Coordinates of C-alpha atoms in Angstrom, one line a residue:
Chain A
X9 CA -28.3 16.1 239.0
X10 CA -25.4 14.7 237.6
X11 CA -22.9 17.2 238.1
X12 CA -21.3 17.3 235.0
X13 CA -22.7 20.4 233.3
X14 CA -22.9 22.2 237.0
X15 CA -21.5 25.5 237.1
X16 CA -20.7 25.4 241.1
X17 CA -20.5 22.2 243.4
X18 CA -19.8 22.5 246.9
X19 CA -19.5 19.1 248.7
X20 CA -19.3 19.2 252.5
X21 CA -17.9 22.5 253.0
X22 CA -16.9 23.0 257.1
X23 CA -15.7 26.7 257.8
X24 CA -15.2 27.9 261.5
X25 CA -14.4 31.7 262.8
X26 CA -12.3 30.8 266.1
X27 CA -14.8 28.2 267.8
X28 CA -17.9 29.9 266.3
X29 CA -18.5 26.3 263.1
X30 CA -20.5 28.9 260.8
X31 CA -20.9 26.2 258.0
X32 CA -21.2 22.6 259.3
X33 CA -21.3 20.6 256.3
X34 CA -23.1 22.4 253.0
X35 CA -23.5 20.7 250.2
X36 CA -24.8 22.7 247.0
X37 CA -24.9 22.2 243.1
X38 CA -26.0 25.3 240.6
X39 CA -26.8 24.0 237.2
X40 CA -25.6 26.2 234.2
X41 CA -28.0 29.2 234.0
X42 CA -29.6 28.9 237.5
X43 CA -30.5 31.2 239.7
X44 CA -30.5 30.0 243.7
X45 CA -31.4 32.3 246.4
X46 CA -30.0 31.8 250.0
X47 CA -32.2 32.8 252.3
X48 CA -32.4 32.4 256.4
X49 CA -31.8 34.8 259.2
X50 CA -28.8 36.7 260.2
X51 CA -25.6 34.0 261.1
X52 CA -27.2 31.2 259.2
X53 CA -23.9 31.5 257.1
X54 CA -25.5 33.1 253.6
X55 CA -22.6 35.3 253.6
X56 CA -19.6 33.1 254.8
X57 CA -21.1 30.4 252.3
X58 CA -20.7 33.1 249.4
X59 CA -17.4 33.9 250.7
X60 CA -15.9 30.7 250.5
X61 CA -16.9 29.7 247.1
X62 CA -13.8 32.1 245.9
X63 CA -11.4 31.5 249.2
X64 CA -11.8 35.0 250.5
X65 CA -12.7 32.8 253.3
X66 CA -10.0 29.8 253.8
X67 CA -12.2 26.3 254.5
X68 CA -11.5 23.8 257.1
X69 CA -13.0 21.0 255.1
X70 CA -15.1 20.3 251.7
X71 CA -14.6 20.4 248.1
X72 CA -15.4 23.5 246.2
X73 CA -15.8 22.9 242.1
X74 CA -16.0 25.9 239.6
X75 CA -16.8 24.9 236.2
X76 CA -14.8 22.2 236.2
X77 CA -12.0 23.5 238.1
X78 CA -11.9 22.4 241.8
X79 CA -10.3 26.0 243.7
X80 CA -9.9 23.8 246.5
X81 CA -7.1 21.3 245.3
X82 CA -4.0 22.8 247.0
X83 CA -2.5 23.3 243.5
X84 CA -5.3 24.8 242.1
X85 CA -4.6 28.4 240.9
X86 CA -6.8 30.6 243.0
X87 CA -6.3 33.3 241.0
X88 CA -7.6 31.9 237.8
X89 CA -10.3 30.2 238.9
X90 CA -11.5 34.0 241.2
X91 CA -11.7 35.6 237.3
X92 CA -14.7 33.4 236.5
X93 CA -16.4 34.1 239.9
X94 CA -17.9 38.0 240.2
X95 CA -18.7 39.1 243.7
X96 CA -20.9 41.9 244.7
X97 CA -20.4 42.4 248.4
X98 CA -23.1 44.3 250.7
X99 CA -21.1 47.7 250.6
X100 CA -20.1 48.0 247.9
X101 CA -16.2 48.0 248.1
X102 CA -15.8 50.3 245.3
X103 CA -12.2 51.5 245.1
X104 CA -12.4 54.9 246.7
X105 CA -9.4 56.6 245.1
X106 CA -10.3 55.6 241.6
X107 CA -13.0 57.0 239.2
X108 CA -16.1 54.7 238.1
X109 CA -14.0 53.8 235.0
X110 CA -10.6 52.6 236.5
X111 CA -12.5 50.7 239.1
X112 CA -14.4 49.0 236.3
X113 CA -11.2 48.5 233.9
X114 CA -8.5 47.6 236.7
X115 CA -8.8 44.1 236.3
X116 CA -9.2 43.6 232.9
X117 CA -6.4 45.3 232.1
X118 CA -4.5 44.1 234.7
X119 CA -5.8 40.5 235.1
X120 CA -7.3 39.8 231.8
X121 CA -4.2 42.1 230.2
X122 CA -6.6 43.7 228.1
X123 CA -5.6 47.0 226.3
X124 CA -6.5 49.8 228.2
X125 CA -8.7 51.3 225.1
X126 CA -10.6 47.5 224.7
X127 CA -11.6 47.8 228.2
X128 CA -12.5 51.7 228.6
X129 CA -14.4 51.2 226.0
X130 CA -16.8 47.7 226.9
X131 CA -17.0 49.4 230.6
X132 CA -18.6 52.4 228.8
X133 CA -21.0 50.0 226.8
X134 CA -21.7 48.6 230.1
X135 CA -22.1 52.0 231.8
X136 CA -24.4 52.9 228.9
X137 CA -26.3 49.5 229.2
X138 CA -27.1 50.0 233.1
X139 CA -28.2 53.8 232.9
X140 CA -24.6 55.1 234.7
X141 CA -22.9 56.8 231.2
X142 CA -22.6 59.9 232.6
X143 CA -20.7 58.6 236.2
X144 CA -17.9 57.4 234.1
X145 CA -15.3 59.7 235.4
X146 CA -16.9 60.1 238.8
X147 CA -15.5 59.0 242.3
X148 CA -17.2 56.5 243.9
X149 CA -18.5 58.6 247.0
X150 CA -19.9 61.1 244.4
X151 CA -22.7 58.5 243.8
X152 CA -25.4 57.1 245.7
X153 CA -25.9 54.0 247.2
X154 CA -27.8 52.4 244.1
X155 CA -25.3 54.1 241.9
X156 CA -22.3 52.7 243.6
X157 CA -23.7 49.3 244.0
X158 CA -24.4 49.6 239.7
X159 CA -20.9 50.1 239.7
X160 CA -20.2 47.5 241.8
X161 CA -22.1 44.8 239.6
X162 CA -20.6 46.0 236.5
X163 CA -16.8 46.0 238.0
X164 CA -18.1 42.3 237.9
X165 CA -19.7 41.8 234.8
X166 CA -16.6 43.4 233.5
X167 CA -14.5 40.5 234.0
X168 CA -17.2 38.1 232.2
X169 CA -17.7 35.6 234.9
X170 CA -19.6 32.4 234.2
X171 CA -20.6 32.8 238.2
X172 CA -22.1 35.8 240.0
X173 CA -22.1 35.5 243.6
X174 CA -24.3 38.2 245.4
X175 CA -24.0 39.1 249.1
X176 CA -27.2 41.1 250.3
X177 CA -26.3 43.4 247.7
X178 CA -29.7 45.6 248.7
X179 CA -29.1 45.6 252.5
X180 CA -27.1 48.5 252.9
X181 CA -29.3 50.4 250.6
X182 CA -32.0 52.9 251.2
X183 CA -35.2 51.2 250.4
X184 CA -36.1 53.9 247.6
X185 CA -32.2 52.9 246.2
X186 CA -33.1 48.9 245.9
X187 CA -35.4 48.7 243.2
X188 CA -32.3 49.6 240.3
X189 CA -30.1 47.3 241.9
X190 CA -32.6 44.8 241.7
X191 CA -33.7 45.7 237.8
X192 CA -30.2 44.8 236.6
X193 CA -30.1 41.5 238.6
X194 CA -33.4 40.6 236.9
X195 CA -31.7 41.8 233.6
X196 CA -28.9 39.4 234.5
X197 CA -30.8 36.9 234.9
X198 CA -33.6 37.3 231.8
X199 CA -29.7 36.9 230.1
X200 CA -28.7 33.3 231.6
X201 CA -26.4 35.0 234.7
X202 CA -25.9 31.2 236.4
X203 CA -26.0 33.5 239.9
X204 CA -26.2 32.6 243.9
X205 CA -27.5 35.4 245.7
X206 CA -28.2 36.0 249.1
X207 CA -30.9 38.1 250.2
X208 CA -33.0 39.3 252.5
X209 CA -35.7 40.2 250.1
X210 CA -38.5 37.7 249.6
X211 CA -40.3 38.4 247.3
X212 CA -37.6 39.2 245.0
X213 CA -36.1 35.8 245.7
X214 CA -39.5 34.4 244.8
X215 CA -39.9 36.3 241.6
X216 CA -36.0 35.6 240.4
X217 CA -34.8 32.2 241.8
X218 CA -34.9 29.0 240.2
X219 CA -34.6 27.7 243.4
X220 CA -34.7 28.8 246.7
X221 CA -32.3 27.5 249.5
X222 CA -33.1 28.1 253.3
X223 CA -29.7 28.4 255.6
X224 CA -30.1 27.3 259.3
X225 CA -27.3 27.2 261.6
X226 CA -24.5 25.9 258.7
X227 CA -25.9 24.2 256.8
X228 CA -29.0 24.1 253.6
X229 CA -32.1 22.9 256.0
X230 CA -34.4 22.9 252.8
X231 CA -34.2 23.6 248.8
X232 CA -36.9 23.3 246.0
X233 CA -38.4 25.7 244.0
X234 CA -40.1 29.3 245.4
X235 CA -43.1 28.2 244.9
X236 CA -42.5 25.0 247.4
X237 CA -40.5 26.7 249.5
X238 CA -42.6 29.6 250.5
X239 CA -45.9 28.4 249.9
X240 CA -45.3 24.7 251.7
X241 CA -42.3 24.7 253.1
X242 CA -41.7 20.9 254.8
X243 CA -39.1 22.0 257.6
X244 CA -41.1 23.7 261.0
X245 CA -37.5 25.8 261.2
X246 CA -38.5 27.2 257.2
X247 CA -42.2 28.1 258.3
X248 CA -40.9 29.2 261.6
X249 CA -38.3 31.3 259.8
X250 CA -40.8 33.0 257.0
X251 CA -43.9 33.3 259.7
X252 CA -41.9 35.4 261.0
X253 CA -41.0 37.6 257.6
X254 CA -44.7 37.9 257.0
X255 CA -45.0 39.1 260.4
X256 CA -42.6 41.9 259.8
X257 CA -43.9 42.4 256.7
X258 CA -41.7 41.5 254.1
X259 CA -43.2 39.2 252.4
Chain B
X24 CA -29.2 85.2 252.7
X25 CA -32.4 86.1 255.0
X26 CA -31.3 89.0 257.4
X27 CA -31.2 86.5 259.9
X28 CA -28.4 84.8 258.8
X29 CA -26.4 87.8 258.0
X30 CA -26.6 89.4 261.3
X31 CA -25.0 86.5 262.5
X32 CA -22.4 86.8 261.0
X33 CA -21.5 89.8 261.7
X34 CA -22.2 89.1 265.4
X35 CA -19.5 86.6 264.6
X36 CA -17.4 88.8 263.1
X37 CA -17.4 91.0 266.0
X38 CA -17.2 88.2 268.8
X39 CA -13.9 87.5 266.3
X40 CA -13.0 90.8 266.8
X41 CA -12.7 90.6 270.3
X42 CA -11.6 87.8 270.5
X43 CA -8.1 88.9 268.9
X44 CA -7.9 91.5 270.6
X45 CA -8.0 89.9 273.8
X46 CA -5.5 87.2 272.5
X47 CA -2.7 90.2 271.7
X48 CA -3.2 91.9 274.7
X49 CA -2.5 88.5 276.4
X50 CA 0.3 87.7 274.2
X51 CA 1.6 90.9 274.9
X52 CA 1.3 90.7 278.4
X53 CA 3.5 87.5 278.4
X54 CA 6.2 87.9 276.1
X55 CA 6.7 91.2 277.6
X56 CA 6.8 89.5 281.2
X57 CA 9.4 87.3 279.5
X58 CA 11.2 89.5 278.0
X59 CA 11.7 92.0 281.1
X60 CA 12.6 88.9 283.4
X61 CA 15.2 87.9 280.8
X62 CA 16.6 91.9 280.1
X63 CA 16.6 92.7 284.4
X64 CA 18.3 89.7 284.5
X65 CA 22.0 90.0 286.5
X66 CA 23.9 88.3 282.8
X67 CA 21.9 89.8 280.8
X68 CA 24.6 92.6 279.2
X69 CA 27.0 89.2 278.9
X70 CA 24.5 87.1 277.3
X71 CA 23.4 90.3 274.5
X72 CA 27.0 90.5 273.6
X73 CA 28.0 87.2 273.0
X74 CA 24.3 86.3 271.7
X75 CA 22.8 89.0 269.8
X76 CA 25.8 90.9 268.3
X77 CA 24.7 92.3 265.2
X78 CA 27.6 92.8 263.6
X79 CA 28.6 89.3 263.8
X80 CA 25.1 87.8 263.1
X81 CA 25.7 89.9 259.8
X82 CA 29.1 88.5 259.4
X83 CA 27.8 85.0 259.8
X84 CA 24.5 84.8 257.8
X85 CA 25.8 85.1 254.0
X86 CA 28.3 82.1 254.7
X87 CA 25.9 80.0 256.7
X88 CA 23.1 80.9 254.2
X89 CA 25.6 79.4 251.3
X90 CA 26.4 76.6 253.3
X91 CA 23.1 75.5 253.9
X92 CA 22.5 74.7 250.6
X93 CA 24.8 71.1 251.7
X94 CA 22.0 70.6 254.3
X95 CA 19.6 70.9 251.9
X96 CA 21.3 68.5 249.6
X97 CA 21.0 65.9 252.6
X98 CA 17.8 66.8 253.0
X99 CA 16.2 66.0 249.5
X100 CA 18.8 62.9 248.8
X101 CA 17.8 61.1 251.9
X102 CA 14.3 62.0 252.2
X103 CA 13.4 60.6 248.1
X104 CA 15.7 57.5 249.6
X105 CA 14.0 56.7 252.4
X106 CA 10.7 57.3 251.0
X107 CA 11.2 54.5 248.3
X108 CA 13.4 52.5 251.0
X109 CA 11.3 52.8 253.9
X110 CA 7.9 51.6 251.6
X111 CA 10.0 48.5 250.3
X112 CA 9.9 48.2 254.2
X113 CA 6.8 48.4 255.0
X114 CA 5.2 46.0 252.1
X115 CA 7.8 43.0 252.8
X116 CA 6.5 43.4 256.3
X117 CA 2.8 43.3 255.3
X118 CA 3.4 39.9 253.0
X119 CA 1.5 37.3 254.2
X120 CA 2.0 34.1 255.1
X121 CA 4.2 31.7 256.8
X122 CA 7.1 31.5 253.8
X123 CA 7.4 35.3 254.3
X124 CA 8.4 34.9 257.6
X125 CA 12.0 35.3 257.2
X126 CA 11.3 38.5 255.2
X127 CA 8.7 39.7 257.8
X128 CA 11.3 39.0 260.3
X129 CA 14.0 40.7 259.0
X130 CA 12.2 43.7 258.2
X131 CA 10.8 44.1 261.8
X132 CA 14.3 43.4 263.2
X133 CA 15.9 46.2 260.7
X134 CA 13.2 48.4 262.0
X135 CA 13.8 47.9 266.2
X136 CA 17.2 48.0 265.5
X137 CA 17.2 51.4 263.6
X138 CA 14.8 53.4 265.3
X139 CA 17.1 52.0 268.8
X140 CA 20.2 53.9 268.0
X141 CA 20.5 57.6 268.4
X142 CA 20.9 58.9 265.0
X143 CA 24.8 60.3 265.8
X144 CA 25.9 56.9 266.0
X145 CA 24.9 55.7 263.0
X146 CA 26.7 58.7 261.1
X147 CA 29.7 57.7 263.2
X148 CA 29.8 54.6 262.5
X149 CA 29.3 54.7 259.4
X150 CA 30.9 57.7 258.3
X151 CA 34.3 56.8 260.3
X152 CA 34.2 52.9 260.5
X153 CA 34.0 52.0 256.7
X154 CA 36.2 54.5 255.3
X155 CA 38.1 53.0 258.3
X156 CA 37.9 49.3 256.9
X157 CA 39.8 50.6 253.9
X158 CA 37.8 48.8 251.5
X159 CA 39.4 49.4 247.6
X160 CA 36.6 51.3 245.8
X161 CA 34.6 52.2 249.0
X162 CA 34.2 55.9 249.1
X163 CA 35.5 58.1 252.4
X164 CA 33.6 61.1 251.4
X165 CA 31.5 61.9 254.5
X166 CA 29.0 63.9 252.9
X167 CA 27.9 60.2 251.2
X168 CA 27.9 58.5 254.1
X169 CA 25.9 61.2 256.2
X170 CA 23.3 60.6 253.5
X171 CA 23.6 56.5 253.5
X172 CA 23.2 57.2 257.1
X173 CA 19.9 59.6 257.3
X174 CA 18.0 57.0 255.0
X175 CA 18.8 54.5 256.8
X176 CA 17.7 56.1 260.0
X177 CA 14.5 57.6 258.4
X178 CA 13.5 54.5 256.5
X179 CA 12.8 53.0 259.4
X180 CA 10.5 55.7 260.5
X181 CA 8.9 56.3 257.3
X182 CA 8.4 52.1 257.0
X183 CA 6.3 52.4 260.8
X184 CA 4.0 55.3 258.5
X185 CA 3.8 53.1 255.8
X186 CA 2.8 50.5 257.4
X187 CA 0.2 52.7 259.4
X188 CA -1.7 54.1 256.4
X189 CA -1.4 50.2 254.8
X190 CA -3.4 48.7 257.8
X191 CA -5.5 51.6 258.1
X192 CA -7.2 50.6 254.8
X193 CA -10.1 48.1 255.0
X194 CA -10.0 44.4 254.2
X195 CA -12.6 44.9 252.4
X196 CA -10.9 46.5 249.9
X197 CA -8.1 44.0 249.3
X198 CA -11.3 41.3 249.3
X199 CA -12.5 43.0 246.6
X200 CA -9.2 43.4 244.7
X201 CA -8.8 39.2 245.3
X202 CA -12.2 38.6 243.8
X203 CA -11.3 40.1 241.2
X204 CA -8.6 37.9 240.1
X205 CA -5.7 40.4 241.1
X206 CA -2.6 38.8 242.8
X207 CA -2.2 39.6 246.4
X208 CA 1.0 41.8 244.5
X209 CA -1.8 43.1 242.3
X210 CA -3.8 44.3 245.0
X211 CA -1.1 46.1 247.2
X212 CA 0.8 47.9 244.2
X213 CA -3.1 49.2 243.0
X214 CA -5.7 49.0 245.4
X215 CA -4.0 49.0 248.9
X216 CA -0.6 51.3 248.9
X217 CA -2.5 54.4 246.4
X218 CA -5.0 54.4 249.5
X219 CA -2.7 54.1 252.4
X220 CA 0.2 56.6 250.8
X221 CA -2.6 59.3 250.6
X222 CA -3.4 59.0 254.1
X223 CA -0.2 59.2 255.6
X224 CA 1.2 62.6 253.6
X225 CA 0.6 64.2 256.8
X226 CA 2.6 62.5 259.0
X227 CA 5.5 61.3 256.8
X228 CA 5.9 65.6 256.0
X229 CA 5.8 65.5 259.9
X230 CA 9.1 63.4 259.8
X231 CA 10.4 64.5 257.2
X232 CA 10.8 67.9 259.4
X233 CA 12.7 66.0 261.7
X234 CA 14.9 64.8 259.0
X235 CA 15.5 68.4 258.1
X236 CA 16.8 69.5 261.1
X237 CA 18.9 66.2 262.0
X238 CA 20.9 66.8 258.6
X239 CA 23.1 69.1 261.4
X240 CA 24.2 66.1 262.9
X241 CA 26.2 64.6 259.9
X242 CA 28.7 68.3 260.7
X243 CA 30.1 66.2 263.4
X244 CA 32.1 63.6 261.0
X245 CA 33.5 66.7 259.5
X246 CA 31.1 67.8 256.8
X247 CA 31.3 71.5 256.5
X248 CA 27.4 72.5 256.3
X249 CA 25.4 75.2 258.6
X250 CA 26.1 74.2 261.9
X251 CA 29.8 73.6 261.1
X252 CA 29.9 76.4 259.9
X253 CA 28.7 78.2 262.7
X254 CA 30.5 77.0 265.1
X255 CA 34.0 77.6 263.0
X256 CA 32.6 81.3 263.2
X257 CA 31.7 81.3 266.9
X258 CA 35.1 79.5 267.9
X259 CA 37.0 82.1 266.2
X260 CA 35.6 85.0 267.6
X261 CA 34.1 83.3 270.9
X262 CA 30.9 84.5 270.3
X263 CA 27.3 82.4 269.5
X264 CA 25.7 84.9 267.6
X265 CA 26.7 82.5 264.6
X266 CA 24.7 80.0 266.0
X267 CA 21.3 82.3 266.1
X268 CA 21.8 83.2 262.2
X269 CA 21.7 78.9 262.0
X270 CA 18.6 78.6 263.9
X271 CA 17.0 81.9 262.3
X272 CA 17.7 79.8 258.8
X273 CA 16.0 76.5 260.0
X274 CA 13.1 78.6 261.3
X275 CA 12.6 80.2 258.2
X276 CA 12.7 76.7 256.1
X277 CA 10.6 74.7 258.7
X278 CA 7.9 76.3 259.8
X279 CA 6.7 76.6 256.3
X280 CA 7.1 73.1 256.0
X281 CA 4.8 72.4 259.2
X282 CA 1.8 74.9 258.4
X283 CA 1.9 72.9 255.2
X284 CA 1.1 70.1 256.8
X285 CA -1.4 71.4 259.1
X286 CA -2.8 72.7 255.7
X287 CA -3.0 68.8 254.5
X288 CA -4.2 67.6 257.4
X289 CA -7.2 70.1 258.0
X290 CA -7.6 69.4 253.6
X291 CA -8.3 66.0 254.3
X292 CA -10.4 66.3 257.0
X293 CA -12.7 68.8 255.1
X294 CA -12.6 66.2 252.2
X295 CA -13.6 63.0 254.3
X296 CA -16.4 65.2 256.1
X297 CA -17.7 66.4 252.3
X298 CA -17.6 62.6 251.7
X299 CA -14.6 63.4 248.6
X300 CA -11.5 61.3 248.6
X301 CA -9.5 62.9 245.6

């Protein structure tokens, strides 16, 4: 890969909490419509990865390059560049005190200075699109899990990012909830999403990804396609890793 | 309803039932020990006269009634002030970063500093020392600077609220307000201070009750209100009755005030139990 027509680059990224080095060194390119899967067990740094791509995580060392734009330079304007990026975080993180609607408009209007009828009415084409017209003027904690993490992907799609970043967005779901959050991410990315999502599903990693990335202690252990990585994966700490999915049964 | 249920309940109803009774008998039982101690007592007939005359308390309470209406003036000025002040407060001391620190600094200094001093100095100072300075086109008039002083006091109280409810709100939410693209400005004015403001009602009506009652203090740089008036009454006929007709007034305009709040607080519970946040 050249790196010209990349959508994300992350060279060397180093990010520590206290002593704890979560990321030691990840280095990561996502091509223009590609979809990557993280995958790996639970503090091999899927989520602090996703986290620093926009900042909400400050990193000790690395490069971080979004369409062009490096969010990394110290003069770089973090805010600009965090409008291209959507994140969808585990719990959702829907604005409590605001209907479905206002959490879906707030930053167009406010970000994208959009006016307020423009945006009302694409986040009702949206709503409409993913099956949630009727929860436009509901609170969030009126909704279920599923319904709430919808919301939460379209708050995102709102803002017409070139890059969806998606943290576990299934984990804190009941497993009869996961299938429609997983329907619109497949949508997304029948549509050309470019999207980096990590999951703790399998075989929906193996059915959506382009390529699949396995996270082991900080850094990416082994990449390729699904079809390499979870039928013949080359690193013992890969088949280690996914032995021990199938024994658990999801996979 | 299956009969099951509704016998229950009215099981319930009568546990309830004797349940108040046995909580008036015991009331009675104490107020009334109370009361006798304090009517057997050897100064009682001295304490009647020159506490509960009627005659005077009647005498006092049209005057003291019309004179309140200053201490309510005090009241709403300085309590809208300090709520806007005491917010300003609280988000320069919630700015991150190390060029804030100045800022930061200063507002936790302004903070130690006013919630140090007894109130009654402030309003002294204030109220006697710059009229004192004899500044041209600085006003003497007491009753503005009894009402400079109160905000200034309360704003430092209502800021520590503030700033309660503020950190009380998950990062989380800010995260997800950053992601977004919001400024960090952004995502206190619409994400952050909505949420926290809601939560604190409660206890910012909870000072503002204290604000209430210290507008009395501001009588002592000369400002004619309830309590001044009260005690011009009692001096003149050396008697306190005046003073009961004050307190029956602040009763009357407080404890409304605190079931009110009780009433938000239990709302809000009830709300965050049914899972609601509206």
């Amino acid at each position: 890969m050249t790196g010209a027509g990349a959508a994300l680059r992350i060279e060397g990224v180093h990010k520590s909490f206290a002593k704890l080095e979560v990321l030691r060194g990840v280095d990561l390119e996502v091509a223009e419509h590609e979809v990557v899967c993280l995958i790996g067990a639970s503090g091999s740094g899927k989520s602090t990865l996703l986290r620093c791509i926009n900042l909400l995580e400050p990193i000790e060392a690395g490069r971080i390059v979004v369409e062009g734009l490096e969010i990394t330079a110290p003069d770089a304007d973090i805010d600009a560049i965090r409008r291209r990026i959507g994140i969808v975080f585990q719990a959702f993180n829907l604005f409590p005190h605001m209907s479905v609607l206002d959490n879906i408009t707030l930053a167009p209007i406010r970000v994208l200075k959009r006016p307020r009828a423009q945006a009302e009415a694409d986040a009702t084409a949206l709503l409409a699109r993913f099956g949630l017209a009727d929860k436009r003027d509901d609170y969030p904690d009126r909704l279920s899990g599923g319904q709430q993490q919808r919301v939460a992907i379209i708050r995102a799609l709102a803002m017409e990012p070139d890059l969806l970043l998606l943290d576990e967005v299934t984990s804190a779901l009941d497993p009869e909830l996961v299938a429609e959050v997983l329907e619109i991410i497949r949508e997304l990315a029948g549509q050309g999403m470019t999207m980096v999502i990590a999951t703790h599903e399998m075989s929906f990693a193996r059915e959506i990804a382009d390529r699949v990335c396995f996270l082991d202690d900080g850094v990416i252990l082994e990449q390729g396609p699904p079809e390499r990585i979870f039928g013949a994966p080359e690193q013992p700490r890969t088949r280690q890793f996914l032995a021990r999915i199938v024994a658990a049964g999801r996979l | 309803m299956t009969g099951g249920s509704a016998s229950r309940r009215r099981l319930g109803r009568s546990v309830g039932g004797r349940a108040v009774l046995i909580a008036l008998a015991s009331t009675v039982v104490f107020f009334g020990a109370i009361g006798w101690v304090v009517v057997h007592s050897p100064g009682w007939p001295v304490v009647q006269r020159s506490f509960f005359d009627a005659e005077r308390f009647w005498d006092a309470l049209p005057d003291s009634i019309a004179r309140f209406r200053l201490n309510v003036q005090l009241f709403l000025i300085a309590e809208v002030l300090s709520l806007v002040f005491g917010l300003v407060l609280a988000v320069l001391r919630s700015l991150p970063g190390p060029v804030f620190f100045p800022i930061r600094a200063l507002a936790v200094v302004y903070v130690d500093f006013f919630r140090a001093l007894p109130g009654i100095l402030v309003i002294f100072i204030l109220a006697f020392g710059i009229p004192g300075l004899r500044l041209q086109g600085v006003t003497n008039d007491r009753f503005f600077w009894g009402i400079v002083a109160l905000t200034l006091l309360y704003s430092a109280y209502v800021s520590e609220v503030y700033r309660a409810g503020i950190e009380s709100v998950h990062p989380s939410q800010e995260a997800a307000a950053r992601s977004l693209g919001l400024s960090r400005v952004q995502a206190l004015r619409f994400v952050i201070v909505p949420q926290a403001v809601r939560r604190v009602i409660p206890p910012l009506l909870n000072d503002f009750i204290g604000l209430q009652k210290d507008t009395v203090l501001v009588s002592f740089v000369g400002v004619v209100e309830v309590f001044r008036t009260a005690s011009i009454k009692s001096s003149a006929y050396f008697n306190f009755t005046p003073y009961l007709a004050t307190a029956l007034i602040f009763i009357v305009v407080t404890i409304p005030l605190a079931r009110f709040t009780d009433w938000l607080v239990a709302r809000d519970r009830r709300n965050q139990l049914r899972g609601g946040v509206r």
